[in-house]
Coordinates of C-alpha atoms in Angstrom, one line a residue:
Chain A
M1 CA -12.0 -36.8 -17.3
T2 CA -11.2 -37.5 -13.7
A3 CA -13.8 -38.0 -11.0
E4 CA -12.3 -35.1 -9.1
A5 CA -14.3 -31.9 -9.5
P6 CA -12.4 -29.3 -11.4
R7 CA -10.8 -26.6 -9.1
P8 CA -12.7 -23.3 -9.4
F9 CA -9.6 -21.8 -10.9
D10 CA -7.2 -24.2 -12.5
T11 CA -3.9 -22.5 -11.5
A12 CA -2.1 -25.7 -11.9
S13 CA -2.5 -26.0 -15.6
A14 CA -2.6 -22.4 -16.6
G15 CA 0.1 -20.7 -18.5
A16 CA 3.2 -22.0 -20.2
S17 CA 5.9 -24.2 -18.8
A18 CA 7.0 -23.5 -15.3
P19 CA 9.9 -21.1 -14.9
A20 CA 13.2 -22.9 -14.2
S21 CA 14.3 -20.8 -11.1
P22 CA 12.0 -20.4 -8.1
V23 CA 9.5 -17.6 -8.3
R24 CA 10.4 -14.7 -6.0
L25 CA 7.6 -13.3 -4.0
V26 CA 8.4 -10.2 -2.0
I27 CA 6.2 -8.9 0.8
V28 CA 6.4 -5.2 1.5
S29 CA 4.8 -4.6 4.9
A30 CA 4.4 -1.2 6.6
G31 CA 3.0 -2.7 9.8
V32 CA 4.7 -1.5 12.9
S33 CA 3.3 -3.4 15.8
E34 CA 4.6 -6.8 16.9
P35 CA 2.9 -9.0 15.9
S36 CA 1.4 -6.9 13.1
S37 CA -1.9 -7.7 11.5
T38 CA -0.7 -6.0 8.4
R39 CA 2.2 -8.4 8.2
L40 CA -0.1 -11.3 9.1
L41 CA -2.4 -10.5 6.2
A42 CA 0.6 -10.4 3.8
D43 CA 2.0 -13.7 5.3
R44 CA -1.3 -15.5 4.9
T45 CA -1.6 -14.3 1.3
A46 CA 2.0 -15.3 0.5
Q47 CA 1.4 -18.7 2.0
K48 CA -1.7 -19.2 -0.2
A49 CA 0.2 -18.1 -3.3
I50 CA 3.1 -20.5 -2.5
D51 CA 0.6 -23.4 -2.0
L52 CA -1.0 -22.7 -5.3
L53 CA 2.4 -22.4 -7.0
S54 CA 3.5 -25.6 -5.4
D55 CA 0.4 -27.4 -6.6
A56 CA 1.4 -26.3 -10.1
G57 CA 5.0 -27.6 -9.5
V58 CA 6.4 -24.2 -9.4
P59 CA 9.0 -23.6 -6.7
A60 CA 8.7 -20.3 -5.0
S61 CA 10.5 -18.3 -2.3
V62 CA 9.2 -15.4 -0.2
G63 CA 11.2 -12.5 1.0
V64 CA 10.0 -9.8 3.3
I65 CA 10.7 -6.1 3.4
E66 CA 9.6 -4.7 6.7
L67 CA 9.4 -0.9 6.4
G68 CA 9.4 -0.1 10.1
P69 CA 13.1 -0.7 10.7
L70 CA 13.8 1.3 7.5
A71 CA 11.8 4.3 8.6
V72 CA 14.8 6.6 9.2
D73 CA 16.5 5.4 6.0
I74 CA 13.3 6.1 4.0
A75 CA 13.0 9.6 5.5
Q76 CA 16.7 10.3 4.8
A77 CA 16.3 9.1 1.2
I78 CA 13.3 11.5 0.7
V79 CA 15.4 14.5 1.9
S80 CA 18.7 13.6 0.2
G81 CA 17.2 12.2 -3.0
Y82 CA 19.3 9.0 -2.7
P83 CA 18.7 5.8 -0.7
G84 CA 21.4 4.8 1.7
E85 CA 23.0 1.4 1.5
R86 CA 20.6 -0.5 3.7
L87 CA 17.5 0.8 1.8
Q88 CA 19.3 0.4 -1.5
T89 CA 19.7 -3.3 -0.7
E90 CA 16.0 -3.7 0.0
I91 CA 15.0 -1.8 -3.2
E92 CA 17.2 -4.1 -5.2
R93 CA 15.4 -7.1 -3.6
L94 CA 12.1 -5.6 -4.6
A95 CA 13.3 -4.9 -8.1
A96 CA 14.2 -8.6 -8.5
A97 CA 10.7 -9.7 -7.3
D98 CA 8.5 -11.7 -9.7
A99 CA 5.5 -10.7 -7.7
V100 CA 4.8 -8.4 -4.8
I101 CA 2.4 -8.5 -1.9
A102 CA 2.1 -4.9 -0.6
S103 CA 0.5 -4.5 2.7
T104 CA -0.1 -1.4 4.8
P105 CA -2.1 -0.3 7.8
V106 CA -4.6 2.5 7.4
Y107 CA -3.9 5.6 9.4
K108 CA -6.2 8.7 9.5
A109 CA -8.3 7.5 6.6
G110 CA -5.3 6.8 4.4
I111 CA -2.4 4.4 3.7
S112 CA 0.6 4.7 6.1
G113 CA 2.8 7.6 5.3
L114 CA 5.7 5.2 5.8
F115 CA 4.4 3.1 2.9
K116 CA 3.8 6.1 0.7
S117 CA 7.3 7.5 1.5
F118 CA 8.8 4.1 0.5
A119 CA 6.9 4.1 -2.7
D120 CA 8.1 7.7 -3.3
V121 CA 11.8 6.8 -3.3
L122 CA 11.3 3.9 -5.8
D123 CA 12.3 4.5 -9.5
N124 CA 9.2 5.0 -11.6
D125 CA 10.1 1.9 -13.6
L126 CA 11.0 -0.4 -10.8
L127 CA 7.7 -2.5 -10.9
I128 CA 6.6 -2.2 -14.5
A129 CA 4.1 -5.1 -15.2
T130 CA 4.9 -6.8 -11.9
P131 CA 1.9 -8.6 -10.5
V132 CA 1.0 -7.2 -7.1
I133 CA -1.6 -8.0 -4.4
L134 CA -2.7 -4.9 -2.6
A135 CA -3.6 -5.3 1.0
A136 CA -4.5 -3.1 3.9
T137 CA -5.6 -3.5 7.5
A138 CA -7.6 -1.0 9.6
G139 CA -9.3 -0.5 12.9
S140 CA -12.7 -0.1 11.3
A141 CA -14.5 -1.5 8.2
R142 CA -15.2 2.2 7.3
H143 CA -11.7 2.3 5.8
A144 CA -12.4 -0.5 3.4
M145 CA -12.1 1.6 0.2
V146 CA -8.6 2.9 1.1
V147 CA -6.9 -0.1 -0.7
D148 CA -8.7 0.6 -4.0
E149 CA -8.8 4.3 -3.7
Q150 CA -5.2 4.9 -2.7
M151 CA -3.1 1.9 -3.3
R152 CA -4.5 1.0 -6.7
P153 CA -3.8 4.4 -8.2
L154 CA -0.3 4.4 -6.7
F155 CA 0.5 1.1 -8.3
A156 CA -1.2 2.2 -11.5
F157 CA 1.3 5.1 -11.6
L158 CA 4.1 2.7 -11.1
R159 CA 2.7 0.7 -14.0
A160 CA 2.5 -2.4 -11.8
M161 CA -0.2 -5.0 -12.4
P162 CA -2.4 -5.2 -9.3
T163 CA -4.7 -8.2 -9.1
P164 CA -8.4 -7.6 -9.6
T165 CA -9.1 -8.5 -6.0
S166 CA -7.5 -6.4 -3.3
L167 CA -7.5 -7.4 0.4
F168 CA -8.7 -5.5 3.3
A169 CA -9.0 -6.7 6.9
A170 CA -10.8 -4.9 9.7
P171 CA -10.9 -6.5 13.2
E172 CA -14.0 -8.5 12.6
D173 CA -12.6 -10.0 9.4
W174 CA -10.0 -11.9 11.3
G175 CA -12.7 -14.2 12.6
S176 CA -14.4 -14.6 9.3
S177 CA -13.8 -17.3 6.7
A178 CA -14.7 -14.8 4.0
L179 CA -11.3 -13.2 4.5
G180 CA -9.7 -16.6 3.8
D181 CA -11.8 -16.8 0.6
R182 CA -10.7 -13.4 -0.5
I183 CA -7.1 -14.2 0.2
E184 CA -7.4 -17.4 -1.9
R185 CA -9.1 -15.4 -4.7
A186 CA -6.4 -12.7 -4.7
A187 CA -3.6 -15.3 -4.5
T188 CA -5.2 -17.3 -7.4
E189 CA -5.3 -14.2 -9.5
L190 CA -1.7 -13.4 -8.7
V191 CA -0.5 -16.9 -9.5
L192 CA -2.4 -16.9 -12.8
L193 CA -0.9 -13.6 -13.8
L194 CA 2.5 -14.9 -12.8
R195 CA 2.2 -18.2 -14.6
S196 CA 0.7 -16.6 -17.7
G197 CA 4.0 -14.8 -18.2
V198 CA 2.0 -11.7 -19.2
G199 CA 4.1 -9.4 -17.0
T200 CA 7.3 -10.6 -18.4
A201 CA 5.9 -10.3 -21.9
I202 CA 4.7 -6.7 -21.4
A203 CA 8.1 -5.7 -19.9
E204 CA 10.0 -7.5 -22.7
S205 CA 8.0 -6.1 -25.6
A206 CA 7.2 -2.6 -24.4
W207 CA 10.0 -1.7 -22.1
A208 CA 11.3 1.1 -24.3
E209 CA 7.9 2.8 -24.2
Y210 CA 8.0 3.6 -20.5
Q211 CA 10.0 6.3 -18.8
H212 CA 13.3 5.1 -17.5
Q213 CA 16.1 6.1 -15.3
F214 CA 19.6 5.4 -16.7
A215 CA 21.5 3.1 -14.3
G216 CA 18.4 3.0 -12.1
N217 CA 17.3 0.2 -9.8
A218 CA 14.9 -1.5 -12.2
S219 CA 16.0 -5.0 -13.1
R220 CA 15.9 -4.1 -16.8
A221 CA 17.4 -0.6 -16.4
E222 CA 20.0 0.5 -19.0
R223 CA 23.4 0.4 -17.3
A224 CA 25.8 0.8 -20.1
A225 CA 26.0 2.0 -23.7
S226 CA 25.3 -1.6 -25.0
D227 CA 21.8 -1.4 -23.3
V228 CA 20.9 2.0 -24.8
D229 CA 18.7 2.6 -27.7
F230 CA 20.4 5.2 -29.9
N231 CA 17.6 5.1 -32.4
T232 CA 15.5 7.8 -30.7
D233 CA 14.7 11.4 -31.5
L234 CA 16.7 12.6 -28.6
M235 CA 19.7 10.4 -29.3
R236 CA 19.7 11.6 -32.9
L237 CA 19.6 15.2 -31.7
A238 CA 22.5 14.5 -29.3
A239 CA 24.5 13.3 -32.3
G240 CA 24.1 16.5 -34.2
G241 CA 20.8 15.7 -35.7
S242 CA 17.8 18.0 -36.1
A243 CA 14.7 18.1 -33.8
L244 CA 12.7 19.0 -37.0
A245 CA 13.5 15.8 -38.9
S246 CA 10.6 13.4 -39.5
Chain B
M1 CA 45.2 17.5 -14.3
Q2 CA 43.3 20.7 -13.5
F3 CA 42.1 21.5 -9.9
G4 CA 39.8 24.3 -9.1
I5 CA 36.7 25.5 -7.3
F6 CA 33.1 25.9 -8.4
T7 CA 30.4 28.0 -6.7
V8 CA 26.7 28.4 -7.1
G9 CA 27.0 31.9 -5.7
D10 CA 24.4 31.3 -3.0
I11 CA 23.8 33.6 0.0
A12 CA 22.9 31.9 3.2
P13 CA 22.8 33.3 6.8
N14 CA 25.9 32.4 8.8
P15 CA 24.4 30.0 11.3
V16 CA 27.0 30.9 13.9
T17 CA 26.6 34.7 13.8
G18 CA 23.2 35.0 12.1
Y19 CA 24.8 37.5 9.7
T20 CA 23.5 37.5 6.1
Q21 CA 25.7 39.0 3.4
S22 CA 24.1 41.6 1.2
E23 CA 24.2 40.9 -2.6
A24 CA 26.8 43.6 -2.9
E25 CA 29.0 41.9 -0.3
R26 CA 28.6 38.4 -1.8
I27 CA 29.5 39.7 -5.3
D28 CA 32.6 41.3 -3.9
N29 CA 33.4 38.2 -1.9
I30 CA 33.1 35.9 -4.9
V31 CA 35.6 38.1 -6.7
R32 CA 38.0 37.8 -3.7
V33 CA 37.6 34.0 -3.6
A34 CA 38.4 33.8 -7.4
Q35 CA 41.4 36.1 -6.9
R36 CA 42.7 34.0 -4.1
A37 CA 42.2 30.8 -6.1
D38 CA 44.4 32.4 -8.8
E39 CA 47.0 33.5 -6.3
V40 CA 47.4 30.1 -4.7
G41 CA 47.8 28.4 -8.1
L42 CA 44.5 26.7 -8.7
D43 CA 43.7 26.1 -12.3
V44 CA 39.9 26.7 -12.6
F45 CA 37.3 29.0 -11.1
A46 CA 33.8 28.1 -12.2
L47 CA 30.6 30.1 -11.5
G48 CA 27.1 28.9 -11.7
E49 CA 24.1 30.6 -13.3
H50 CA 20.9 31.3 -11.3
H51 CA 18.0 33.6 -11.8
N52 CA 16.5 33.7 -8.3
P53 CA 17.4 34.8 -4.8
P54 CA 19.4 33.8 -2.7
F55 CA 21.8 33.4 -5.6
I56 CA 23.7 36.2 -7.2
P57 CA 25.2 34.9 -10.6
S58 CA 22.4 35.8 -13.0
S59 CA 25.0 37.3 -15.3
P60 CA 28.0 35.1 -15.2
T61 CA 29.9 36.6 -18.2
T62 CA 29.8 40.1 -16.6
L63 CA 31.2 38.8 -13.3
L64 CA 33.7 36.5 -15.0
G65 CA 34.8 39.4 -17.3
H66 CA 35.6 41.5 -14.2
I67 CA 37.4 38.5 -12.6
S68 CA 39.4 38.0 -15.7
A69 CA 40.8 41.5 -15.4
L70 CA 41.9 40.8 -11.8
T71 CA 43.5 37.4 -12.3
K72 CA 46.5 36.2 -14.2
R73 CA 46.6 32.5 -14.8
I74 CA 43.4 30.8 -13.6
I75 CA 40.9 29.5 -16.2
L76 CA 37.4 30.8 -15.9
S77 CA 34.5 28.5 -16.4
T78 CA 30.9 28.1 -15.6
S79 CA 29.0 25.5 -13.5
V80 CA 26.7 25.6 -15.4
T81 CA 25.7 27.9 -18.3
L82 CA 22.0 27.2 -18.8
M83 CA 21.7 25.7 -22.3
T84 CA 17.9 25.4 -22.0
T85 CA 16.7 28.9 -21.1
N86 CA 19.4 31.0 -22.7
D87 CA 19.3 31.8 -26.4
P88 CA 22.2 29.9 -27.9
V89 CA 23.0 32.9 -30.1
K90 CA 23.5 35.1 -27.1
V91 CA 25.5 32.4 -25.4
A92 CA 27.8 32.3 -28.5
E93 CA 28.2 36.1 -28.5
D94 CA 28.6 36.6 -24.7
Y95 CA 31.1 33.8 -24.2
A96 CA 33.1 34.6 -27.3
M97 CA 33.5 38.2 -26.0
L98 CA 34.4 36.9 -22.6
Q99 CA 37.0 34.5 -24.2
H100 CA 38.6 37.6 -25.9
V101 CA 38.7 39.8 -22.8
A102 CA 40.0 36.8 -20.8
K103 CA 42.7 36.2 -23.4
G104 CA 41.6 32.6 -23.9
R105 CA 41.5 31.8 -20.2
L106 CA 37.9 30.5 -20.6
D107 CA 35.9 27.4 -21.1
L108 CA 32.3 26.7 -20.2
M109 CA 30.2 23.9 -18.9
V110 CA 26.7 23.7 -20.3
G111 CA 23.8 22.1 -18.6
R112 CA 20.0 22.1 -18.2
G113 CA 19.6 23.7 -14.8
N114 CA 17.4 22.3 -12.1
T115 CA 15.3 25.3 -11.0
V116 CA 11.8 24.6 -12.4
P117 CA 10.4 28.2 -12.5
V118 CA 13.4 29.4 -14.6
Y119 CA 11.9 27.7 -17.6
P120 CA 8.6 29.6 -17.6
W121 CA 10.3 32.8 -16.6
F122 CA 12.3 32.5 -19.9
G123 CA 9.3 31.3 -21.9
K124 CA 10.5 27.7 -22.1
D125 CA 8.8 24.3 -21.4
I126 CA 10.7 22.2 -18.8
R127 CA 9.3 19.0 -20.4
Q128 CA 11.4 19.8 -23.4
G129 CA 14.5 20.4 -21.3
V130 CA 16.7 17.7 -22.7
A131 CA 15.7 18.5 -26.3
L132 CA 16.3 22.2 -25.7
A133 CA 19.7 21.6 -24.3
L134 CA 20.7 19.3 -27.2
E135 CA 19.3 21.5 -30.0
N136 CA 20.7 24.7 -28.5
Y137 CA 24.2 23.3 -28.1
N138 CA 24.1 21.9 -31.7
L139 CA 23.5 25.5 -32.8
L140 CA 26.1 27.0 -30.5
H141 CA 28.6 24.5 -31.8
R142 CA 28.0 25.7 -35.4
L143 CA 27.9 29.4 -34.5
W144 CA 31.4 29.2 -33.1
R145 CA 32.8 27.3 -36.1
E146 CA 31.0 28.7 -39.2
D147 CA 31.3 32.3 -40.2
V148 CA 27.8 32.3 -41.7
V149 CA 25.0 30.1 -40.4
N150 CA 21.7 29.2 -42.0
W151 CA 19.8 27.2 -39.4
E152 CA 16.3 26.0 -38.6
G153 CA 15.3 24.2 -35.5
K154 CA 12.4 23.4 -33.3
F155 CA 12.9 25.9 -30.4
R156 CA 14.1 29.2 -31.7
T157 CA 13.4 31.4 -34.7
P158 CA 15.4 30.3 -37.8
L159 CA 18.7 32.0 -38.7
Q160 CA 19.4 33.3 -42.1
G161 CA 22.9 34.2 -43.0
F162 CA 23.7 34.9 -39.4
T163 CA 27.3 35.6 -38.2
S164 CA 27.9 35.4 -34.5
T165 CA 30.4 38.2 -33.4
P166 CA 33.0 38.4 -32.3
R167 CA 34.4 35.2 -33.8
P168 CA 36.1 33.2 -31.1
L169 CA 39.6 34.2 -30.1
D170 CA 42.1 33.0 -32.7
D171 CA 39.0 31.4 -34.4
V172 CA 39.2 28.7 -31.8
P173 CA 36.1 28.2 -29.8
P174 CA 36.2 27.8 -26.0
F175 CA 36.4 24.2 -24.8
V176 CA 33.0 22.9 -23.7
W177 CA 32.1 20.5 -20.9
H178 CA 28.6 19.0 -20.7
G179 CA 27.3 18.7 -17.2
S180 CA 24.7 16.0 -16.5
I181 CA 23.7 13.9 -13.5
R182 CA 21.2 11.6 -15.0
T183 CA 20.8 12.0 -18.8
P184 CA 22.6 9.7 -21.2
E185 CA 21.6 11.9 -24.1
I186 CA 23.7 14.7 -22.7
A187 CA 26.7 12.4 -22.2
E188 CA 26.1 11.2 -25.8
Q189 CA 26.3 14.8 -27.1
A190 CA 29.5 15.4 -25.2
A191 CA 30.9 12.2 -26.7
F192 CA 29.7 13.0 -30.2
Y193 CA 31.5 16.3 -30.3
G194 CA 34.6 15.1 -28.4
N195 CA 33.7 17.6 -25.7
G196 CA 34.3 17.1 -22.0
Y197 CA 31.8 15.5 -19.6
F198 CA 31.4 16.7 -16.1
A199 CA 29.6 14.8 -13.3
N200 CA 28.6 17.1 -10.5
H201 CA 29.4 14.2 -8.3
I202 CA 28.5 15.8 -5.0
L203 CA 25.3 15.1 -3.0
A204 CA 25.0 11.6 -4.5
P205 CA 26.4 8.4 -3.1
N206 CA 30.1 7.7 -3.9
F207 CA 30.5 6.5 -7.5
H208 CA 26.8 6.9 -8.2
F209 CA 27.8 8.6 -11.5
K210 CA 30.2 5.9 -12.7
P211 CA 27.7 4.3 -15.1
L212 CA 27.2 7.7 -16.8
V213 CA 30.9 8.4 -16.9
D214 CA 31.6 5.0 -18.4
F215 CA 28.8 5.5 -20.9
Y216 CA 30.5 8.8 -22.0
R217 CA 33.9 7.2 -22.2
E218 CA 32.6 4.4 -24.4
R219 CA 30.8 6.7 -26.7
F220 CA 33.8 9.1 -26.9
E221 CA 35.7 6.1 -28.2
H222 CA 32.8 5.1 -30.5
Y223 CA 33.0 8.5 -32.2
G224 CA 36.7 8.2 -32.8
H225 CA 38.0 10.9 -30.5
G226 CA 40.4 8.6 -28.8
T227 CA 40.3 5.6 -26.5
R228 CA 37.8 5.6 -23.6
E229 CA 40.8 6.2 -21.2
Q230 CA 41.5 9.4 -23.2
A231 CA 38.0 10.8 -22.8
I232 CA 37.8 14.2 -21.0
V233 CA 36.2 13.8 -17.6
G234 CA 35.6 16.3 -14.9
L235 CA 34.3 15.6 -11.4
G236 CA 32.9 17.8 -8.6
G237 CA 33.8 17.5 -5.0
Q238 CA 33.0 19.3 -1.8
A239 CA 35.5 19.9 1.0
F240 CA 36.1 21.6 4.3
I241 CA 39.7 21.5 5.4
A242 CA 41.4 22.3 8.7
N243 CA 44.8 21.2 9.9
R244 CA 43.3 19.0 12.5
S245 CA 40.5 16.7 11.4
Q246 CA 38.3 17.2 14.4
D247 CA 38.5 21.0 14.0
A248 CA 37.3 20.7 10.4
V249 CA 34.3 18.6 11.5
N250 CA 33.4 20.9 14.4
T251 CA 33.8 24.1 12.5
F252 CA 31.9 22.8 9.5
R253 CA 29.0 21.1 11.3
P254 CA 26.8 24.2 11.9
Y255 CA 27.2 25.3 8.3
F256 CA 26.2 21.9 7.0
E257 CA 23.4 21.2 9.4
N258 CA 21.7 24.6 8.9
Y259 CA 21.9 24.7 5.1
P260 CA 18.5 24.0 3.6
L261 CA 19.7 21.4 1.2
F262 CA 21.2 19.3 4.0
R263 CA 18.5 19.7 6.7
G264 CA 17.6 16.3 8.0
S265 CA 20.9 14.8 6.8
S266 CA 23.7 13.8 9.1
L267 CA 27.1 15.3 8.5
D268 CA 28.9 12.1 9.4
D269 CA 26.7 10.0 7.2
F270 CA 27.2 12.5 4.3
I271 CA 31.0 12.3 4.8
A272 CA 30.9 8.5 4.7
R273 CA 28.4 8.1 1.8
T274 CA 29.1 11.0 -0.6
P275 CA 32.2 12.7 -2.1
L276 CA 32.1 15.4 0.7
S277 CA 35.5 15.5 2.5
V278 CA 35.7 17.2 5.8
G279 CA 39.0 16.8 7.6
S280 CA 42.7 17.3 7.4
P281 CA 44.5 18.0 4.2
Q282 CA 45.6 14.4 4.1
E283 CA 42.0 13.1 4.5
V284 CA 40.9 15.3 1.6
I285 CA 43.8 14.0 -0.4
D286 CA 43.0 10.4 0.4
K287 CA 39.4 10.7 -0.5
T288 CA 40.0 12.6 -3.7
L289 CA 42.5 9.8 -4.8
T290 CA 39.6 7.3 -4.5
F291 CA 37.8 9.3 -7.3
Q292 CA 40.7 8.5 -9.6
E293 CA 40.6 4.9 -8.6
G294 CA 36.9 4.6 -9.1
F295 CA 36.3 6.7 -12.2
G296 CA 39.7 6.2 -13.9
D297 CA 42.1 8.9 -14.8
Y298 CA 40.3 12.2 -15.3
Q299 CA 41.2 15.8 -16.2
R300 CA 39.4 18.2 -13.9
Q301 CA 38.5 18.2 -10.3
L302 CA 36.4 21.1 -8.9
F303 CA 35.6 21.6 -5.3
A304 CA 32.6 23.4 -3.8
L305 CA 33.9 25.2 -0.7
D306 CA 32.5 28.7 -0.4
S307 CA 28.8 27.9 0.0
M308 CA 26.5 27.5 3.0
G309 CA 26.9 30.9 4.5
L310 CA 30.6 30.6 5.2
P311 CA 32.1 34.0 6.1
V312 CA 34.4 35.2 3.4
E313 CA 37.5 34.9 5.6
M314 CA 36.8 31.3 6.1
A315 CA 36.1 30.7 2.4
L316 CA 39.4 32.4 1.6
E317 CA 41.2 30.2 4.1
Q318 CA 39.6 27.1 2.5
V319 CA 40.9 28.2 -0.9
E320 CA 44.3 28.8 0.6
L321 CA 44.4 25.3 2.3
L322 CA 43.2 23.7 -0.9
G323 CA 45.7 25.4 -3.1
T324 CA 48.7 25.0 -0.8
E325 CA 48.2 21.9 1.3
V326 CA 45.9 19.6 -0.8
V327 CA 46.3 20.3 -4.5
P328 CA 50.2 20.2 -4.7
V329 CA 50.1 16.7 -3.2
L330 CA 47.2 15.6 -5.4
R331 CA 49.0 16.8 -8.5
K332 CA 52.0 14.7 -7.7
E333 CA 50.1 11.6 -6.6
M334 CA 47.6 11.6 -9.5
A335 CA 50.4 12.2 -12.0
A336 CA 52.2 9.2 -10.6
R337 CA 49.2 7.0 -10.9
R338 CA 48.1 8.2 -14.3
A339 CA 48.3 5.8 -17.2
P340 CA 50.5 6.9 -20.1
G341 CA 48.7 8.5 -23.0
V342 CA 45.9 10.1 -20.9
P343 CA 45.7 13.7 -22.2
D344 CA 45.2 16.9 -20.1
A345 CA 42.0 18.8 -20.6
P346 CA 42.3 21.1 -23.7
V347 CA 43.0 24.7 -23.0
H348 CA 43.2 27.6 -25.4
A349 CA 46.9 27.3 -26.2
T350 CA 46.7 23.5 -26.9
L351 CA 43.6 24.0 -29.1
V352 CA 45.4 26.7 -31.1
T353 CA 48.3 24.4 -31.6
A354 CA 46.0 21.6 -32.5
K355 CA 44.3 23.7 -35.2
Y356 CA 47.2 25.7 -36.6
G357 CA 50.4 23.9 -35.6
D358 CA 53.2 26.5 -36.1
E359 CA 51.0 28.7 -38.4
A360 CA 49.7 32.0 -37.1
P361 CA 46.1 31.7 -36.0
R362 CA 43.4 33.2 -38.1
Q363 CA 42.4 36.7 -37.2
P364 CA 39.0 37.5 -38.9
R365 CA 38.8 41.0 -40.3
P366 CA 35.3 42.0 -41.4
N367 CA 34.5 43.4 -44.8
P368 CA 33.0 46.9 -44.8
N369 CA 29.4 47.5 -43.9
R370 CA 27.5 47.6 -47.2
G371 CA 25.2 50.2 -45.7
D372 CA 22.5 47.7 -44.7
N373 CA 24.2 46.4 -41.6
L374 CA 25.1 43.3 -43.5
S375 CA 28.5 42.4 -44.9
G376 CA 27.3 40.0 -47.5
T377 CA 27.7 36.3 -47.8
S378 CA 31.4 36.8 -46.9
P379 CA 31.4 38.7 -43.7
Y380 CA 35.1 38.5 -43.3
Q381 CA 37.9 39.2 -45.7
D382 CA 38.9 35.6 -45.7
S383 CA 35.4 34.0 -45.4
D384 CA 34.6 31.3 -47.9
S385 CA 33.0 33.3 -50.8
E386 CA 31.5 30.2 -52.2
F387 CA 29.2 29.8 -49.2
E388 CA 25.7 30.7 -50.0
A389 CA 24.0 32.6 -47.2
H390 CA 20.2 32.9 -47.2
F391 CA 19.3 36.4 -46.0
P392 CA 15.8 37.5 -45.1
L393 CA 14.0 39.0 -48.0
A394 CA 14.1 42.9 -48.0
V395 CA 10.7 44.4 -47.7

């Protein structure tokens, strides 16, 4: 026993051995002003997560996907059905993320249409079992439930793993230490999810059970015959089998 | 290598004049486009199947039957025949009949179709789309190869001692292509049977379909039909041709920008990112040659070029330019780059030779009607009399 009081959440000793390569955190921010409080909330959260990971001896990197500059690409992808090169690059970066911090402003009592449109062009299996912190900013505390009522179902559809704590910041929150506490709590949850390896374990053991897109953008997407499971009802039917069998 | 055109048979207002063709005009015009394709030496004319306005080809075999009578050399095909909402028995009958009247100048491309309400209109469940397409083709395959079929599946009533008539021309079924843009199971079925695989190709980013094509090639080899390089691959393309590049872009722009499918898309972006070629014959040639580079040697290249409300004179001119300025060069260039041992797409004559060699093809002659509209377990004079057909019990 050391004299030091135990940390409220012992993220440093949780989970198995630290991953060899740096953990990739990716921020998705739909903030559009400069500077943007939506981005600021994500940055503070990412910093806290990095600090906690660093305490545990886990190196981490943070990438940022700013949706504002991609607005036209996202709209084009919606109407054409396919992302252009620039957007494709960002989607691939998101697909490679070990954890995501998703941050959006609230407009007209809902998440930014830009954020939703970006989510709409993602493959359904892009973020399966990926730990995510949900965050939103708004001009009034009356929008506080938007994160849990709109972002949480969206990420549930994507089969991502949102942390129990979501973040919301109205103007008055920026002067309150309670926001910092909530950021720490959410970051702690994210780091614990990440370090437990549960996301990877879920994706590894249950990947075939989700709906997938052949040659899609998900990091585990089937890209060639060697990745494909031929032991399915449909594949047996494709090879002259019967849909009635078994 | 086959070159041809495929059409969805849409009607769209001409954005320059505001004129909308009547269904009667569009049907006549499609026939003229097909005739011109035949005259300029294109190899394939393929017609889509749609069951809603503003499309006219709800009954592709009727229209193709008419076209077959007015053309001499061109192979007639479909893009696609709906393998989900059509009864495979009726597909077997209709296309066998068409194959006869077209004297073998027929193959078909089967696919799922992407118009959601068509499924409920025909009493089918779109969530079962892939399974429907797979099971229905499995049945079609047998109906064209076995005189008498006993069959039970999930999606249609069982068949007892059923004979699909007429038997295919020379008892050699039309060659089948499977069209798919996202489903490895469809590519797997094409590979399993040694059939062709067609990637629509247009609308998506360049080489987007390469993983599926490669998947098909690998499975074609796996099933022992030949090497992956010998697999039978077809690709779509889209072109607008003018002698001067800028004229092509200027003329085509209003048609592209006003077409519902492309609203909100930029023509220049689409030309850069997708297989769409808009330009001089040489530009279309250069871009099409990149397909061969990217996908490997392939057997069939179809172009969409009569859509989007183009007036028929313009569509006919496009077919003419394709047939006289583009395809002759492509034939030469692609042949020169082609690896040895890569086969052409099967056609009726080569399939007959493959099956019979120098022997005369089988010409099935039915046994007489027994009086109950059945001809027994051996419907034809040369049917296998050992085969046991299960007929419905008489009541």
